[in-house]
Amino acid sequence: MTTETPRFRLGFLTHVLGRGDDPGRTYRNAQELFVAADELGFDVGWVAQHHVPLGGGGLSSPWTFLAHAAARTRRIRLGTAVTVLPLEDPVRLAEDVSTVDVLSGGRVEIGVGSGSGAVEYAAFGQDPARRRELTSENLRVLRSALANEEVRTPGFRIQPAAGDFEDRIWQGVFSGDGARHAAAAGSNLLINRAAYGFDAPTDEVQRPWVDAYLDAWDRPRRPRIGLSRFVFPARDKRTALRQIGDDVHRAALRMAESGAFPKGLDTEEALRRFHSFHGHPDEIVAALRREKVLPVATDLITQFNPAVPDHDAALRALELIATEVAPALGWKPVTGTPHDSTPGTLPGTTPDTTPAGA
């Protein structure tokens, strides 16, 4: 494996949520977050695909959304965390991905996962019991298509021809087995904001998954590890709670109905279950420095979900992340087009420290 450490990158993720029944406003506000993040120097903007509406909205067609974001931004990379791969035709998906990549000047990252909703699978005529099988098979076809190989029939290759996606495909996982599976496929790793179904702290649950992934990695390049975390800085903790507390509590109660969280959680426990970092930037930095997965991450992916803060508060939170939180963790914005190969230092490490298991 190369000894070159990937540059530490800063991202943000939106599930495209809003309040009320005006999807146009919700989508426009989400686009404005991409524009603001681009101007603030964020490296990657991510969206999540959901075919069934979440509380306050959701995004069923991420590549259409990202094509519009590509036209409104200059340098930020554009990705999905995740596209629900078993519910996609992988050849058609590859065509969409390549088209957005061409339009954006090569700024696309694609994260894939198996999803979790039985209703989504039923709507698309797929068996949720086959989600891992379908993910693996569709990922194989997707990789071939994005490598500009013939797919499904002699003489057929996608157009426009794809750029080099060897190090731009990610997989979201929820277990050590899933992490090893992603490593075997040669995918970068996406770690969710919270570990559902566990009582232990999220980072204690997830760190062994990342170690298993690194132990299983056998490719020449160093992989990227994207760590998604709920980060909401504000003037102080009281101000942050006023913006996010009720939404997080409601979301936790909804998740308790499916068994992901225990029933009867109060707001404080809901915030713990969502592994929330909120309050003054200094408080958030101190807490993130104790985070057990961050030292081996190459990408910190911040999000406000499941909270739906006011648009102005969301913009201010992005600004605080980019100007106060991330720089204190070792992140530096780049000018012009970001280059993944730029050497850098992982947060909380020294220059000669390498990820565990590497």
GROMACS .gro file of C-alpha atoms in nm:
model
  358
    1MET     CA    1   0.000   0.000   0.000
    2THR     CA    2   0.124   0.347  -0.081
    3THR     CA    3   0.245   0.546   0.221
    4GLU     CA    4   0.083   0.865   0.092
    5THR     CA    5  -0.195   0.974   0.328
    6PRO     CA    6  -0.504   1.116   0.157
    7ARG     CA    7  -0.571   1.478   0.236
    8PHE     CA    8  -0.822   1.528   0.520
    9ARG     CA    9  -1.141   1.664   0.364
   10LEU     CA   10  -1.449   1.839   0.498
   11GLY     CA   11  -1.795   1.758   0.372
   12PHE     CA   12  -2.156   1.822   0.454
   13LEU     CA   13  -2.459   1.599   0.397
   14THR     CA   14  -2.822   1.695   0.355
   15HIS     CA   15  -3.126   1.469   0.342
   16VAL     CA   16  -3.312   1.765   0.185
   17LEU     CA   17  -3.561   1.818   0.466
   18GLY     CA   18  -3.785   2.117   0.523
   19ARG     CA   19  -4.092   2.236   0.706
   20GLY     CA   20  -4.442   2.269   0.565
   21ASP     CA   21  -4.566   2.143   0.232
   22ASP     CA   22  -4.356   2.348  -0.012
   23PRO     CA   23  -4.104   2.108  -0.171
   24GLY     CA   24  -3.985   2.382  -0.403
   25ARG     CA   25  -3.864   2.590  -0.110
   26THR     CA   26  -3.708   2.284   0.056
   27TYR     CA   27  -3.513   2.195  -0.257
   28ARG     CA   28  -3.407   2.555  -0.321
   29ASN     CA   29  -3.282   2.589   0.036
   30ALA     CA   30  -3.082   2.268  -0.002
   31GLN     CA   31  -2.929   2.402  -0.323
   32GLU     CA   32  -2.833   2.720  -0.136
   33LEU     CA   33  -2.648   2.507   0.118
   34PHE     CA   34  -2.437   2.368  -0.168
   35VAL     CA   35  -2.364   2.718  -0.295
   36ALA     CA   36  -2.268   2.837   0.053
   37ALA     CA   37  -2.053   2.530   0.120
   38ASP     CA   38  -1.875   2.582  -0.212
   39GLU     CA   39  -1.795   2.941  -0.118
   40LEU     CA   40  -1.681   2.837   0.232
   41GLY     CA   41  -1.434   2.583   0.093
   42PHE     CA   42  -1.606   2.256   0.185
   43ASP     CA   43  -1.452   1.975  -0.017
   44VAL     CA   44  -1.761   1.760  -0.078
   45GLY     CA   45  -2.137   1.810  -0.066
   46TRP     CA   46  -2.341   1.492  -0.020
   47VAL     CA   47  -2.710   1.407  -0.054
   48ALA     CA   48  -2.895   1.096   0.062
   49GLN     CA   49  -3.154   0.913  -0.148
   50HIS     CA   50  -3.490   0.826   0.008
   51HIS     CA   51  -3.783   0.707  -0.200
   52VAL     CA   52  -4.025   0.718   0.094
   53PRO     CA   53  -4.074   1.068   0.243
   54LEU     CA   54  -3.898   1.146   0.568
   55GLY     CA   55  -4.032   1.389   0.823
   56GLY     CA   56  -4.017   1.715   0.629
   57GLY     CA   57  -3.932   1.580   0.286
   58GLY     CA   58  -3.653   1.373   0.135
   59LEU     CA   59  -3.479   1.327  -0.199
   60SER     CA   60  -3.576   1.048  -0.439
   61SER     CA   61  -3.376   1.166  -0.743
   62PRO     CA   62  -3.027   1.264  -0.625
   63TRP     CA   63  -2.855   1.281  -0.963
   64THR     CA   64  -3.107   1.531  -1.099
   65PHE     CA   65  -3.048   1.740  -0.787
   66LEU     CA   66  -2.669   1.715  -0.818
   67ALA     CA   67  -2.679   1.813  -1.185
   68HIS     CA   68  -2.847   2.137  -1.081
   69ALA     CA   69  -2.595   2.184  -0.799
   70ALA     CA   70  -2.311   2.133  -1.048
   71ALA     CA   71  -2.436   2.430  -1.249
   72ARG     CA   72  -2.449   2.653  -0.941
   73THR     CA   73  -2.111   2.566  -0.788
   74ARG     CA   74  -1.749   2.599  -0.891
   75ARG     CA   75  -1.527   2.356  -0.704
   76ILE     CA   76  -1.711   2.150  -0.441
   77ARG     CA   77  -1.731   1.780  -0.518
   78LEU     CA   78  -2.080   1.627  -0.546
   79GLY     CA   79  -2.176   1.289  -0.403
   80THR     CA   80  -2.445   1.055  -0.277
   81ALA     CA   81  -2.439   0.902   0.068
   82VAL     CA   82  -2.605   0.694  -0.046
   83THR     CA   83  -2.775   0.592  -0.370
   84VAL     CA   84  -2.996   0.289  -0.291
   85LEU     CA   85  -2.827   0.056  -0.538
   86PRO     CA   86  -3.061  -0.248  -0.534
   87LEU     CA   87  -3.344  -0.025  -0.655
   88GLU     CA   88  -3.147   0.114  -0.951
   89ASP     CA   89  -3.062  -0.026  -1.291
   90PRO     CA   90  -2.681  -0.001  -1.262
   91VAL     CA   91  -2.627   0.076  -1.631
   92ARG     CA   92  -2.878   0.362  -1.626
   93LEU     CA   93  -2.727   0.482  -1.300
   94ALA     CA   94  -2.378   0.479  -1.454
   95GLU     CA   95  -2.509   0.694  -1.741
   96ASP     CA   96  -2.651   0.949  -1.495
   97VAL     CA   97  -2.334   0.951  -1.287
   98SER     CA   98  -2.111   0.997  -1.590
   99THR     CA   99  -2.332   1.275  -1.727
  100VAL     CA  100  -2.320   1.473  -1.401
  101ASP     CA  101  -1.946   1.410  -1.381
  102VAL     CA  102  -1.894   1.554  -1.729
  103LEU     CA  103  -2.118   1.854  -1.656
  104SER     CA  104  -1.938   1.924  -1.328
  105GLY     CA  105  -1.586   1.893  -1.463
  106GLY     CA  106  -1.509   1.563  -1.290
  107ARG     CA  107  -1.639   1.647  -0.943
  108VAL     CA  108  -1.860   1.342  -0.875
  109GLU     CA  109  -1.832   1.091  -0.590
  110ILE     CA  110  -2.084   0.806  -0.570
  111GLY     CA  111  -2.172   0.632  -0.247
  112VAL     CA  112  -2.399   0.328  -0.263
  113GLY     CA  113  -2.585   0.123  -0.007
  114SER     CA  114  -2.863  -0.131   0.028
  115GLY     CA  115  -3.126   0.092   0.192
  116SER     CA  116  -3.355  -0.036   0.462
  117GLY     CA  117  -3.719   0.029   0.375
  118ALA     CA  118  -3.949  -0.263   0.293
  119VAL     CA  119  -4.196  -0.022   0.133
  120GLU     CA  120  -3.925   0.108  -0.104
  121TYR     CA  121  -3.834  -0.245  -0.208
  122ALA     CA  122  -4.197  -0.335  -0.265
  123ALA     CA  123  -4.256  -0.023  -0.475
  124PHE     CA  124  -3.963  -0.115  -0.701
  125GLY     CA  125  -4.051  -0.485  -0.717
  126GLN     CA  126  -3.747  -0.608  -0.526
  127ASP     CA  127  -3.711  -0.853  -0.237
  128PRO     CA  128  -3.550  -0.690   0.070
  129ALA     CA  129  -3.418  -1.032   0.174
  130ARG     CA  130  -3.189  -1.009  -0.129
  131ARG     CA  131  -3.055  -0.662  -0.051
  132ARG     CA  132  -2.691  -0.768  -0.005
  133GLU     CA  133  -2.698  -0.994  -0.311
  134LEU     CA  134  -2.856  -0.719  -0.522
  135THR     CA  135  -2.610  -0.459  -0.393
  136SER     CA  136  -2.311  -0.677  -0.479
  137GLU     CA  137  -2.435  -0.768  -0.825
  138ASN     CA  138  -2.540  -0.415  -0.917
  139LEU     CA  139  -2.212  -0.275  -0.785
  140ARG     CA  140  -2.020  -0.516  -1.007
  141VAL     CA  141  -2.214  -0.394  -1.313
  142LEU     CA  142  -2.186  -0.029  -1.207
  143ARG     CA  143  -1.808  -0.058  -1.169
  144SER     CA  144  -1.777  -0.219  -1.512
  145ALA     CA  145  -1.991   0.049  -1.673
  146LEU     CA  146  -1.795   0.332  -1.507
  147ALA     CA  147  -1.472   0.165  -1.619
  148ASN     CA  148  -1.604   0.201  -1.977
  149GLU     CA  149  -1.616  -0.175  -2.024
  150GLU     CA  150  -1.874  -0.353  -2.233
  151VAL     CA  151  -2.180  -0.427  -2.019
  152ARG     CA  152  -2.462  -0.678  -2.068
  153THR     CA  153  -2.416  -0.715  -2.443
  154PRO     CA  154  -2.120  -0.704  -2.682
  155GLY     CA  155  -2.044  -0.361  -2.817
  156PHE     CA  156  -2.235  -0.158  -2.557
  157ARG     CA  157  -2.054   0.095  -2.341
  158ILE     CA  158  -2.211   0.386  -2.158
  159GLN     CA  159  -2.196   0.735  -2.297
  160PRO     CA  160  -2.072   0.983  -2.221
  161ALA     CA  161  -1.759   0.785  -2.145
  162ALA     CA  162  -1.683   0.794  -1.773
  163GLY     CA  163  -1.378   0.944  -1.611
  164ASP     CA  164  -1.159   0.745  -1.371
  165PHE     CA  165  -1.387   0.625  -1.091
  166GLU     CA  166  -1.141   0.379  -0.937
  167ASP     CA  167  -1.116   0.580  -0.614
  168ARG     CA  168  -1.454   0.757  -0.625
  169ILE     CA  169  -1.694   0.475  -0.534
  170TRP     CA  170  -1.805   0.443  -0.171
  171GLN     CA  171  -2.014   0.194   0.027
  172GLY     CA  172  -2.219   0.266   0.337
  173VAL     CA  173  -2.200  -0.011   0.599
  174PHE     CA  174  -2.363  -0.098   0.931
  175SER     CA  175  -2.145  -0.383   1.056
  176GLY     CA  176  -1.796  -0.529   1.059
  177ASP     CA  177  -1.899  -0.785   0.797
  178GLY     CA  178  -2.030  -0.504   0.578
  179ALA     CA  179  -1.702  -0.316   0.620
  180ARG     CA  180  -1.498  -0.620   0.513
  181HIS     CA  181  -1.733  -0.664   0.218
  182ALA     CA  182  -1.672  -0.302   0.112
  183ALA     CA  183  -1.295  -0.351   0.138
  184ALA     CA  184  -1.313  -0.663  -0.077
  185ALA     CA  185  -1.499  -0.463  -0.341
  186GLY     CA  186  -1.234  -0.190  -0.338
  187SER     CA  187  -1.482   0.075  -0.224
  188ASN     CA  188  -1.415   0.368   0.004
  189LEU     CA  189  -1.601   0.345   0.336
  190LEU     CA  190  -1.898   0.551   0.455
  191ILE     CA  191  -1.983   0.539   0.826
  192ASN     CA  192  -2.328   0.659   0.937
  193ARG     CA  193  -2.393   0.937   1.192
  194ALA     CA  194  -2.532   0.686   1.446
  195ALA     CA  195  -2.523   0.313   1.522
  196TYR     CA  196  -2.882   0.200   1.550
  197GLY     CA  197  -2.982  -0.088   1.774
  198PHE     CA  198  -2.687  -0.046   2.014
  199ASP     CA  199  -2.678   0.099   2.365
  200ALA     CA  200  -2.304   0.172   2.362
  201PRO     CA  201  -2.175   0.505   2.228
  202THR     CA  202  -2.179   0.520   1.850
  203ASP     CA  203  -1.803   0.566   1.807
  204GLU     CA  204  -1.728   0.268   2.032
  205VAL     CA  205  -1.957   0.053   1.819
  206GLN     CA  206  -1.824   0.177   1.486
  207ARG     CA  207  -1.448   0.187   1.547
  208PRO     CA  208  -1.413  -0.196   1.520
  209TRP     CA  209  -1.599  -0.180   1.186
  210VAL     CA  210  -1.342   0.064   1.050
  211ASP     CA  211  -1.053  -0.141   1.187
  212ALA     CA  212  -1.199  -0.450   1.020
  213TYR     CA  213  -1.221  -0.258   0.693
  214LEU     CA  214  -0.859  -0.143   0.712
  215ASP     CA  215  -0.743  -0.493   0.805
  216ALA     CA  216  -0.922  -0.633   0.499
  217TRP     CA  217  -0.803  -0.364   0.256
  218ASP     CA  218  -0.551  -0.507   0.006
  219ARG     CA  219  -0.541  -0.250  -0.277
  220PRO     CA  220  -0.231  -0.044  -0.370
  221ARG     CA  221  -0.392   0.290  -0.287
  222ARG     CA  222  -0.493   0.406   0.058
  223PRO     CA  223  -0.872   0.406   0.094
  224ARG     CA  224  -1.087   0.696   0.200
  225ILE     CA  225  -1.300   0.668   0.513
  226GLY     CA  226  -1.592   0.907   0.535
  227LEU     CA  227  -1.723   0.969   0.886
  228SER     CA  228  -2.070   1.121   0.900
  229ARG     CA  229  -2.150   1.308   1.220
  230PHE     CA  230  -2.433   1.531   1.343
  231VAL     CA  231  -2.256   1.865   1.400
  232PHE     CA  232  -2.450   2.182   1.479
  233PRO     CA  233  -2.247   2.476   1.613
  234ALA     CA  234  -2.419   2.785   1.746
  235ARG     CA  235  -2.356   3.071   1.987
  236ASP     CA  236  -2.398   2.834   2.281
  237LYS     CA  237  -2.559   2.502   2.370
  238ARG     CA  238  -2.891   2.660   2.465
  239THR     CA  239  -2.917   2.827   2.125
  240ALA     CA  240  -2.828   2.503   1.949
  241LEU     CA  241  -3.088   2.305   2.146
  242ARG     CA  242  -3.354   2.558   2.059
  243GLN     CA  243  -3.284   2.491   1.690
  244ILE     CA  244  -3.244   2.112   1.696
  245GLY     CA  245  -3.379   1.964   2.020
  246ASP     CA  246  -3.744   1.908   1.931
  247ASP     CA  247  -3.667   1.768   1.585
  248VAL     CA  248  -3.413   1.522   1.720
  249HIS     CA  249  -3.652   1.409   1.993
  250ARG     CA  250  -3.934   1.351   1.745
  251ALA     CA  251  -3.702   1.159   1.514
  252ALA     CA  252  -3.586   0.937   1.800
  253LEU     CA  253  -3.946   0.858   1.893
  254ARG     CA  254  -4.017   0.763   1.530
  255MET     CA  255  -3.715   0.536   1.522
  256ALA     CA  256  -3.824   0.376   1.848
  257GLU     CA  257  -4.136   0.255   1.667
  258SER     CA  258  -3.916   0.040   1.442
  259GLY     CA  259  -3.698  -0.083   1.727
  260ALA     CA  260  -3.387   0.115   1.628
  261PHE     CA  261  -3.400   0.310   1.955
  262PRO     CA  262  -3.566   0.225   2.289
  263LYS     CA  263  -3.908   0.373   2.352
  264GLY     CA  264  -3.967   0.668   2.584
  265LEU     CA  265  -3.639   0.854   2.523
  266ASP     CA  266  -3.610   1.211   2.646
  267THR     CA  267  -3.436   1.480   2.439
  268GLU     CA  268  -3.097   1.437   2.608
  269GLU     CA  269  -3.092   1.063   2.541
  270ALA     CA  270  -3.216   1.118   2.185
  271LEU     CA  271  -2.921   1.350   2.122
  272ARG     CA  272  -2.685   1.089   2.265
  273ARG     CA  273  -2.834   0.817   2.045
  274PHE     CA  274  -2.782   1.036   1.740
  275HIS     CA  275  -2.424   1.099   1.858
  276SER     CA  276  -2.482   1.474   1.842
  277PHE     CA  277  -2.209   1.737   1.858
  278HIS     CA  278  -2.381   2.067   1.929
  279GLY     CA  279  -2.320   2.395   2.110
  280HIS     CA  280  -2.036   2.645   2.096
  281PRO     CA  281  -1.765   2.557   1.842
  282ASP     CA  282  -1.509   2.513   2.120
  283GLU     CA  283  -1.734   2.254   2.289
  284ILE     CA  284  -1.778   2.069   1.962
  285VAL     CA  285  -1.405   2.065   1.888
  286ALA     CA  286  -1.330   1.927   2.235
  287ALA     CA  287  -1.592   1.654   2.191
  288LEU     CA  288  -1.474   1.562   1.840
  289ARG     CA  289  -1.118   1.529   1.967
  290ARG     CA  290  -1.247   1.248   2.191
  291GLU     CA  291  -1.429   1.081   1.899
  292LYS     CA  292  -1.286   0.731   1.848
  293VAL     CA  293  -1.341   0.697   1.473
  294LEU     CA  294  -1.227   1.043   1.365
  295PRO     CA  295  -0.850   0.972   1.400
  296VAL     CA  296  -0.871   0.713   1.120
  297ALA     CA  297  -1.113   0.908   0.899
  298THR     CA  298  -1.000   1.089   0.587
  299ASP     CA  299  -1.332   1.275   0.542
  300LEU     CA  300  -1.547   1.438   0.808
  301ILE     CA  301  -1.902   1.462   0.673
  302THR     CA  302  -2.109   1.697   0.885
  303GLN     CA  303  -2.487   1.700   0.883
  304PHE     CA  304  -2.780   1.854   1.070
  305ASN     CA  305  -3.023   1.569   1.006
  306PRO     CA  306  -3.264   1.473   1.157
  307ALA     CA  307  -3.294   1.834   1.273
  308VAL     CA  308  -3.439   2.092   1.036
  309PRO     CA  309  -3.292   2.422   1.157
  310ASP     CA  310  -3.409   2.750   1.011
  311HIS     CA  311  -3.233   2.820   0.683
  312ASP     CA  312  -3.037   3.116   0.821
  313ALA     CA  313  -2.928   2.907   1.121
  314ALA     CA  314  -2.819   2.626   0.889
  315LEU     CA  315  -2.611   2.867   0.682
  316ARG     CA  316  -2.453   3.009   0.998
  317ALA     CA  317  -2.377   2.658   1.123
  318LEU     CA  318  -2.201   2.574   0.794
  319GLU     CA  319  -1.996   2.891   0.833
  320LEU     CA  320  -1.894   2.801   1.188
  321ILE     CA  321  -1.801   2.448   1.083
  322ALA     CA  322  -1.577   2.577   0.803
  323THR     CA  323  -1.420   2.867   0.993
  324GLU     CA  324  -1.391   2.741   1.351
  325VAL     CA  325  -1.464   2.370   1.399
  326ALA     CA  326  -1.288   2.202   1.108
  327PRO     CA  327  -0.972   2.420   1.112
  328ALA     CA  328  -0.924   2.333   1.480
  329LEU     CA  329  -0.922   1.965   1.377
  330GLY     CA  330  -0.651   2.014   1.115
  331TRP     CA  331  -0.858   2.087   0.804
  332LYS     CA  332  -0.747   2.350   0.556
  333PRO     CA  333  -0.951   2.462   0.254
  334VAL     CA  334  -0.787   2.443  -0.084
  335THR     CA  335  -0.807   2.693  -0.366
  336GLY     CA  336  -0.907   2.593  -0.715
  337THR     CA  337  -1.002   2.229  -0.780
  338PRO     CA  338  -0.933   1.995  -0.485
  339HIS     CA  339  -0.685   1.715  -0.547
  340ASP     CA  340  -0.738   1.395  -0.349
  341SER     CA  341  -0.370   1.308  -0.370
  342THR     CA  342  -0.256   1.614  -0.176
  343PRO     CA  343  -0.069   1.484   0.129
  344GLY     CA  344  -0.225   1.572   0.461
  345THR     CA  345  -0.258   1.476   0.823
  346LEU     CA  346  -0.551   1.295   0.975
  347PRO     CA  347  -0.728   1.484   1.254
  348GLY     CA  348  -0.585   1.424   1.596
  349THR     CA  349  -0.268   1.259   1.461
  350THR     CA  350   0.087   1.359   1.387
  351PRO     CA  351   0.229   1.357   1.033
  352ASP     CA  352   0.391   1.014   1.070
  353THR     CA  353   0.081   0.845   1.211
  354THR     CA  354  -0.106   0.603   0.985
  355PRO     CA  355  -0.455   0.458   1.035
  356ALA     CA  356  -0.490   0.149   1.251
  357GLY     CA  357  -0.468  -0.164   1.044
  358ALA     CA  358  -0.309   0.011   0.747
   0.00000   0.00000   0.00000
